[in-house]
């Protein structure tokens, strides 16, 4: 039980951070399928920066800078150059996974995995037994998730900046009439999203495993994107959805450990998280009554 | 009628230094097209100034350039003697200009308070919902608007949305208020209220610039009138009292004879009885009989509730309703896009309640849909495919294969017969102008075998010449004994074309009128202000 809780929190934290970034992009009307790419870039540079300097903070900074650059390029492609955001986003994800897999042997002469001798600070230490023991493997990033959710929630739901952001996503002409430049707003939104994706990637590679593996995100960026939709485009919904996805994954991991002797093929156990996810999305769809939560001008990136 | 002398565009009357707004040499280009060309104009303070013209005359572009929403290629805008930086909304609003947009700048999922807060120029960083809502509640109450600040924009009726836009625009205490086609979306009683509201705003010293295209409304409301044609100023601000509807009509359309005639007709259509008595036989089998029809609840508008109506051969029945009161549900039900939850539909006496659209079309149903660009044509398909889609879906007996060559020839013939202006039958339908797309749809829908024509907003967005053509075509169809269901938000059009008008309110039949129609009675029935009529 303790293990299930700890695993849920550990696996959901990176997804939640990326999903919070996705919420900001979503509200600006951007269908951001590049989250996966940004997350893996963040994971890689967090480890690379730490290996190079021996400082975790420098690693975090490297991840943020790399994701800011990638996000700015993504903006150039989809806003001034008007490329299709979905295709460009998928491209960013593929490039992110490919480029980090390529840099690994080129920079470090290693195949598959780059280990590092230190990770993010873990607030609970020196305990072995019980719930505290299980939670001691959680990094500071996990404990900070509620604060991140609160900050993003205030930003999008209680500031005039959040209103202007939502107006750009939903009714760019209204935003322009109010004196907001939709293109600049989308850049700011994508940069903020990039920072959160960098932290999400770092939470993955410097959290509990403390190493970068090739394609280590394994689709978690896409899961985060799903969490944005599942959560109705709001930060609290996205965080709850991320928690649920983390729980589904934890159930899968725990069942594998427990059910080793059961006469059920292991493939079915591996499917469990995905089945849970499909059921949950289906139920939430029913609950929404078939009403689309997409903003009006969604994904068109018009100026008005 | 002879063309009257047109004053030179350069002759701006001497409003001088006292001008509320002065525009010099304003030119706006979209690609190669000059939407507004070398317009110089000045408006006196504290008046209502109308800028009129046909669709595409550059009125909206002119207004948006003044607002800073469009960056001009040349020229300058001066507010009370101070030149504004070009294409800068923030500067224009700070200087005291604000604008009420035709389709509103209010995001649908926002609450009323959020939508109004969005336009506050220098807001505090973090707000509290309760204080923000209380603040806007006071503003709304002072303006006499009954809307909760917590209501969602998408749930509000159009008249309330427009009132909100006006409140929003006035919140910054502008000295110049611009309104873009504010009457286009309103039923007649609401237009009266809008005009009263504008007169009250003028009384506070605000200068009002209003973009309109209906001659009657212009002369009723405005202190001065200016006319744009093809992006050029053809009449500088002239007192409305010096203008007649006929003269204004001529200035608006220029030398185009058909359009000029239509403009003059439009100017006094309101008093005019329907030309020629309808010649339908009262005892003929109805082309369309709808009895007790109801539909399932829909998100955007009222479903049909127990609607019964008949259209006889050679009759045009107009549907008058404020947007969202069931006219779209009725069209969808008749065309076969929605099935009835109760009731019965007959075309020429045959029960088609459960019949598919193709089956209904086989019986002579034809439709001109609400949105011609998305429902009427496939914008990315070629012209010949769009014209011959009926045969592509259901080949003529004995023809198993599609022969594009033959269909291209057929399409060429049909398009030429309806005077569609196009380059090649292989070009995409989306490249045509609105009027030409409508002609294309007519060429497909209004052949000799059309028995029942559902015409939804057939003239929306068309200029006067194209509008005149559409109305003439509908009357020709009536003369060929077809039945026509005409849905339009333009009451002048309904009055001019219909033999009968059925008013829908909340998805139910509220009243039925025969010509000659009374604007007051139909308008009152549309908003539920009277007992059912005759």
Tab-separated table of C-alpha atoms in Angstrom, chain A residues 77-253:
chain	number	residue	atom	x	y	z
A	77	UNK	CA	7.692	27.511	-37.074
A	78	UNK	CA	4.004	27.609	-36.132
A	79	UNK	CA	3.326	31.335	-35.652
A	80	UNK	CA	5.432	33.498	-37.998
A	81	UNK	CA	5.945	30.675	-40.524
A	82	UNK	CA	2.382	29.405	-40.084
A	83	UNK	CA	3.189	25.684	-40.187
A	84	UNK	CA	0.513	23.294	-38.962
A	85	UNK	CA	0.973	23.130	-35.181
A	86	UNK	CA	0.017	19.458	-34.895
A	87	UNK	CA	2.552	18.331	-37.487
A	88	UNK	CA	5.228	20.673	-36.140
A	89	UNK	CA	4.518	19.413	-32.610
A	90	UNK	CA	4.843	15.778	-33.646
A	91	UNK	CA	8.049	16.756	-35.421
A	92	UNK	CA	9.390	18.370	-32.263
A	93	UNK	CA	8.621	15.206	-30.308
A	94	UNK	CA	10.311	12.939	-32.844
A	95	UNK	CA	13.341	15.234	-33.097
A	96	UNK	CA	13.561	15.454	-29.303
A	97	UNK	CA	13.672	11.696	-28.849
A	98	UNK	CA	15.951	11.204	-31.847
A	99	UNK	CA	18.386	13.997	-31.042
A	100	UNK	CA	18.860	12.954	-27.413
A	101	UNK	CA	19.380	9.320	-28.470
A	102	UNK	CA	21.948	10.531	-30.997
A	103	UNK	CA	23.791	12.855	-28.599
A	104	UNK	CA	24.154	10.131	-25.976
A	105	UNK	CA	26.810	8.034	-27.841
A	106	UNK	CA	28.294	11.082	-29.610
A	107	UNK	CA	28.949	13.086	-26.444
A	108	UNK	CA	29.502	10.329	-23.908
A	109	UNK	CA	30.388	7.292	-25.990
A	110	UNK	CA	27.631	5.361	-24.266
A	111	UNK	CA	24.776	3.361	-25.631
A	112	UNK	CA	21.374	3.434	-24.034
A	113	UNK	CA	22.029	4.989	-20.635
A	114	UNK	CA	23.908	7.869	-19.010
A	115	UNK	CA	24.202	7.591	-15.270
A	116	UNK	CA	24.837	10.428	-12.865
A	117	UNK	CA	25.978	10.263	-9.281
A	118	UNK	CA	23.507	12.677	-7.781
A	119	UNK	CA	19.867	13.595	-8.222
A	120	UNK	CA	17.372	16.101	-6.938
A	121	UNK	CA	17.229	16.763	-3.235
A	122	UNK	CA	15.021	14.299	-1.314
A	123	UNK	CA	13.416	15.977	1.711
A	124	UNK	CA	12.788	12.751	3.722
A	125	UNK	CA	15.965	10.882	4.584
A	126	UNK	CA	17.204	8.338	7.044
A	127	UNK	CA	13.944	6.453	7.397
A	128	UNK	CA	13.566	2.888	6.237
A	129	UNK	CA	10.263	1.563	7.498
A	130	UNK	CA	6.624	2.289	6.819
A	131	UNK	CA	5.063	5.083	4.831
A	132	UNK	CA	7.892	7.491	5.545
A	133	UNK	CA	10.352	4.956	4.197
A	134	UNK	CA	8.362	4.595	1.017
A	135	UNK	CA	8.086	8.364	0.634
A	136	UNK	CA	11.780	8.935	1.243
A	137	UNK	CA	12.529	8.060	-2.370
A	138	UNK	CA	10.487	11.079	-3.558
A	139	UNK	CA	12.387	14.108	-4.782
A	140	UNK	CA	11.653	17.709	-3.907
A	141	UNK	CA	9.926	18.138	-7.274
A	142	UNK	CA	7.142	15.792	-6.159
A	143	UNK	CA	6.536	17.742	-2.972
A	144	UNK	CA	6.448	21.014	-4.890
A	145	UNK	CA	3.670	19.876	-7.256
A	146	UNK	CA	0.852	21.458	-5.194
A	147	UNK	CA	2.709	24.771	-5.270
A	148	UNK	CA	3.150	24.564	-9.039
A	149	UNK	CA	-0.553	23.777	-9.465
A	150	UNK	CA	-1.491	26.719	-7.280
A	151	UNK	CA	0.805	29.123	-9.133
A	152	UNK	CA	-0.465	28.064	-12.561
A	153	UNK	CA	-4.054	28.160	-11.336
A	154	UNK	CA	-3.704	31.727	-10.025
A	155	UNK	CA	-1.938	32.695	-13.233
A	156	UNK	CA	-4.604	31.411	-15.607
A	157	UNK	CA	-7.734	31.849	-13.499
A	158	UNK	CA	-7.119	34.911	-11.355
A	159	UNK	CA	-4.897	37.315	-13.285
A	160	UNK	CA	-5.608	39.652	-16.146
A	161	UNK	CA	-2.733	37.917	-17.928
A	162	UNK	CA	-4.716	34.675	-17.700
A	163	UNK	CA	-7.787	36.378	-19.163
A	164	UNK	CA	-5.769	37.719	-22.069
A	165	UNK	CA	-4.180	34.294	-22.574
A	166	UNK	CA	-7.599	32.614	-22.739
A	167	UNK	CA	-8.898	35.323	-25.080
A	168	UNK	CA	-5.997	34.697	-27.464
A	169	UNK	CA	-6.854	30.992	-27.479
A	170	UNK	CA	-10.558	31.354	-27.829
A	171	UNK	CA	-11.262	34.578	-29.692
A	172	UNK	CA	-8.060	36.124	-31.064
A	173	UNK	CA	-10.000	39.006	-32.556
A	174	UNK	CA	-11.364	39.939	-29.116
A	175	UNK	CA	-7.822	39.777	-27.776
A	176	UNK	CA	-6.580	42.027	-30.558
A	177	UNK	CA	-9.429	44.466	-29.949
A	178	UNK	CA	-8.374	44.614	-26.314
A	179	UNK	CA	-4.859	45.530	-27.434
A	180	UNK	CA	-3.217	42.125	-26.971
A	181	UNK	CA	-0.788	40.881	-29.619
A	182	UNK	CA	-1.794	37.210	-30.113
A	183	UNK	CA	1.565	36.215	-31.649
A	184	UNK	CA	3.543	37.600	-28.713
A	185	UNK	CA	1.142	36.059	-26.214
A	186	UNK	CA	1.627	32.656	-27.844
A	187	UNK	CA	5.407	33.059	-27.580
A	188	UNK	CA	5.178	33.847	-23.871
A	189	UNK	CA	2.810	30.909	-23.355
A	190	UNK	CA	5.132	28.511	-25.199
A	191	UNK	CA	8.175	29.711	-23.226
A	192	UNK	CA	6.338	29.224	-19.912
A	193	UNK	CA	5.279	25.802	-21.138
A	194	UNK	CA	8.902	25.032	-22.034
A	195	UNK	CA	10.114	25.807	-18.501
A	196	UNK	CA	7.524	23.455	-16.988
A	197	UNK	CA	8.414	20.726	-19.501
A	198	UNK	CA	12.106	21.097	-18.558
A	199	UNK	CA	11.222	20.648	-14.875
A	200	UNK	CA	9.034	17.663	-15.762
A	201	UNK	CA	11.869	16.051	-17.702
A	202	UNK	CA	14.302	16.749	-14.863
A	203	UNK	CA	11.869	15.244	-12.356
A	204	UNK	CA	11.986	12.089	-14.452
A	205	UNK	CA	15.757	11.787	-14.946
A	206	UNK	CA	16.994	13.254	-11.648
A	207	UNK	CA	14.078	12.200	-9.443
A	208	UNK	CA	14.302	8.589	-8.410
A	209	UNK	CA	16.109	6.789	-11.223
A	210	UNK	CA	18.942	9.355	-11.509
A	211	UNK	CA	20.030	8.524	-15.053
A	212	UNK	CA	19.077	9.295	-18.615
A	213	UNK	CA	17.953	6.388	-20.726
A	214	UNK	CA	17.303	6.531	-24.454
A	215	UNK	CA	13.626	7.460	-25.078
A	216	UNK	CA	13.156	7.559	-21.320
A	217	UNK	CA	9.871	9.492	-21.505
A	218	UNK	CA	8.198	6.566	-23.311
A	219	UNK	CA	5.157	8.606	-24.300
A	220	UNK	CA	4.683	10.381	-20.952
A	221	UNK	CA	4.586	13.695	-22.807
A	222	UNK	CA	1.632	12.461	-24.823
A	223	UNK	CA	0.024	11.191	-21.619
A	224	UNK	CA	0.474	14.702	-20.210
A	225	UNK	CA	-1.233	16.115	-23.296
A	226	UNK	CA	-4.094	13.693	-22.677
A	227	UNK	CA	-4.216	14.878	-19.061
A	228	UNK	CA	-4.719	18.448	-20.306
A	229	UNK	CA	-7.737	17.413	-22.359
A	230	UNK	CA	-8.974	15.032	-19.673
A	231	UNK	CA	-8.733	17.835	-17.133
A	232	UNK	CA	-10.755	20.205	-19.302
A	233	UNK	CA	-7.887	22.592	-19.989
A	234	UNK	CA	-7.593	23.723	-16.357
A	235	UNK	CA	-4.560	23.265	-14.081
A	236	UNK	CA	-6.396	21.453	-11.275
A	237	UNK	CA	-8.126	19.090	-13.688
A	238	UNK	CA	-4.827	18.399	-15.441
A	239	UNK	CA	-3.094	17.691	-12.113
A	240	UNK	CA	-5.838	15.308	-11.000
A	241	UNK	CA	-5.730	13.569	-14.386
A	242	UNK	CA	-1.925	13.247	-14.091
A	243	UNK	CA	-2.352	11.751	-10.640
A	244	UNK	CA	-4.778	9.258	-12.097
A	245	UNK	CA	-2.414	8.313	-14.934
A	246	UNK	CA	0.379	7.933	-12.369
A	247	UNK	CA	-1.902	5.726	-10.306
A	248	UNK	CA	-2.719	3.549	-13.331
A	249	UNK	CA	0.987	3.105	-14.012
A	250	UNK	CA	1.687	2.354	-10.347
A	251	UNK	CA	-1.068	-0.252	-10.319
A	252	UNK	CA	0.567	-1.839	-13.353
A	253	UNK	CA	3.975	-1.915	-11.681
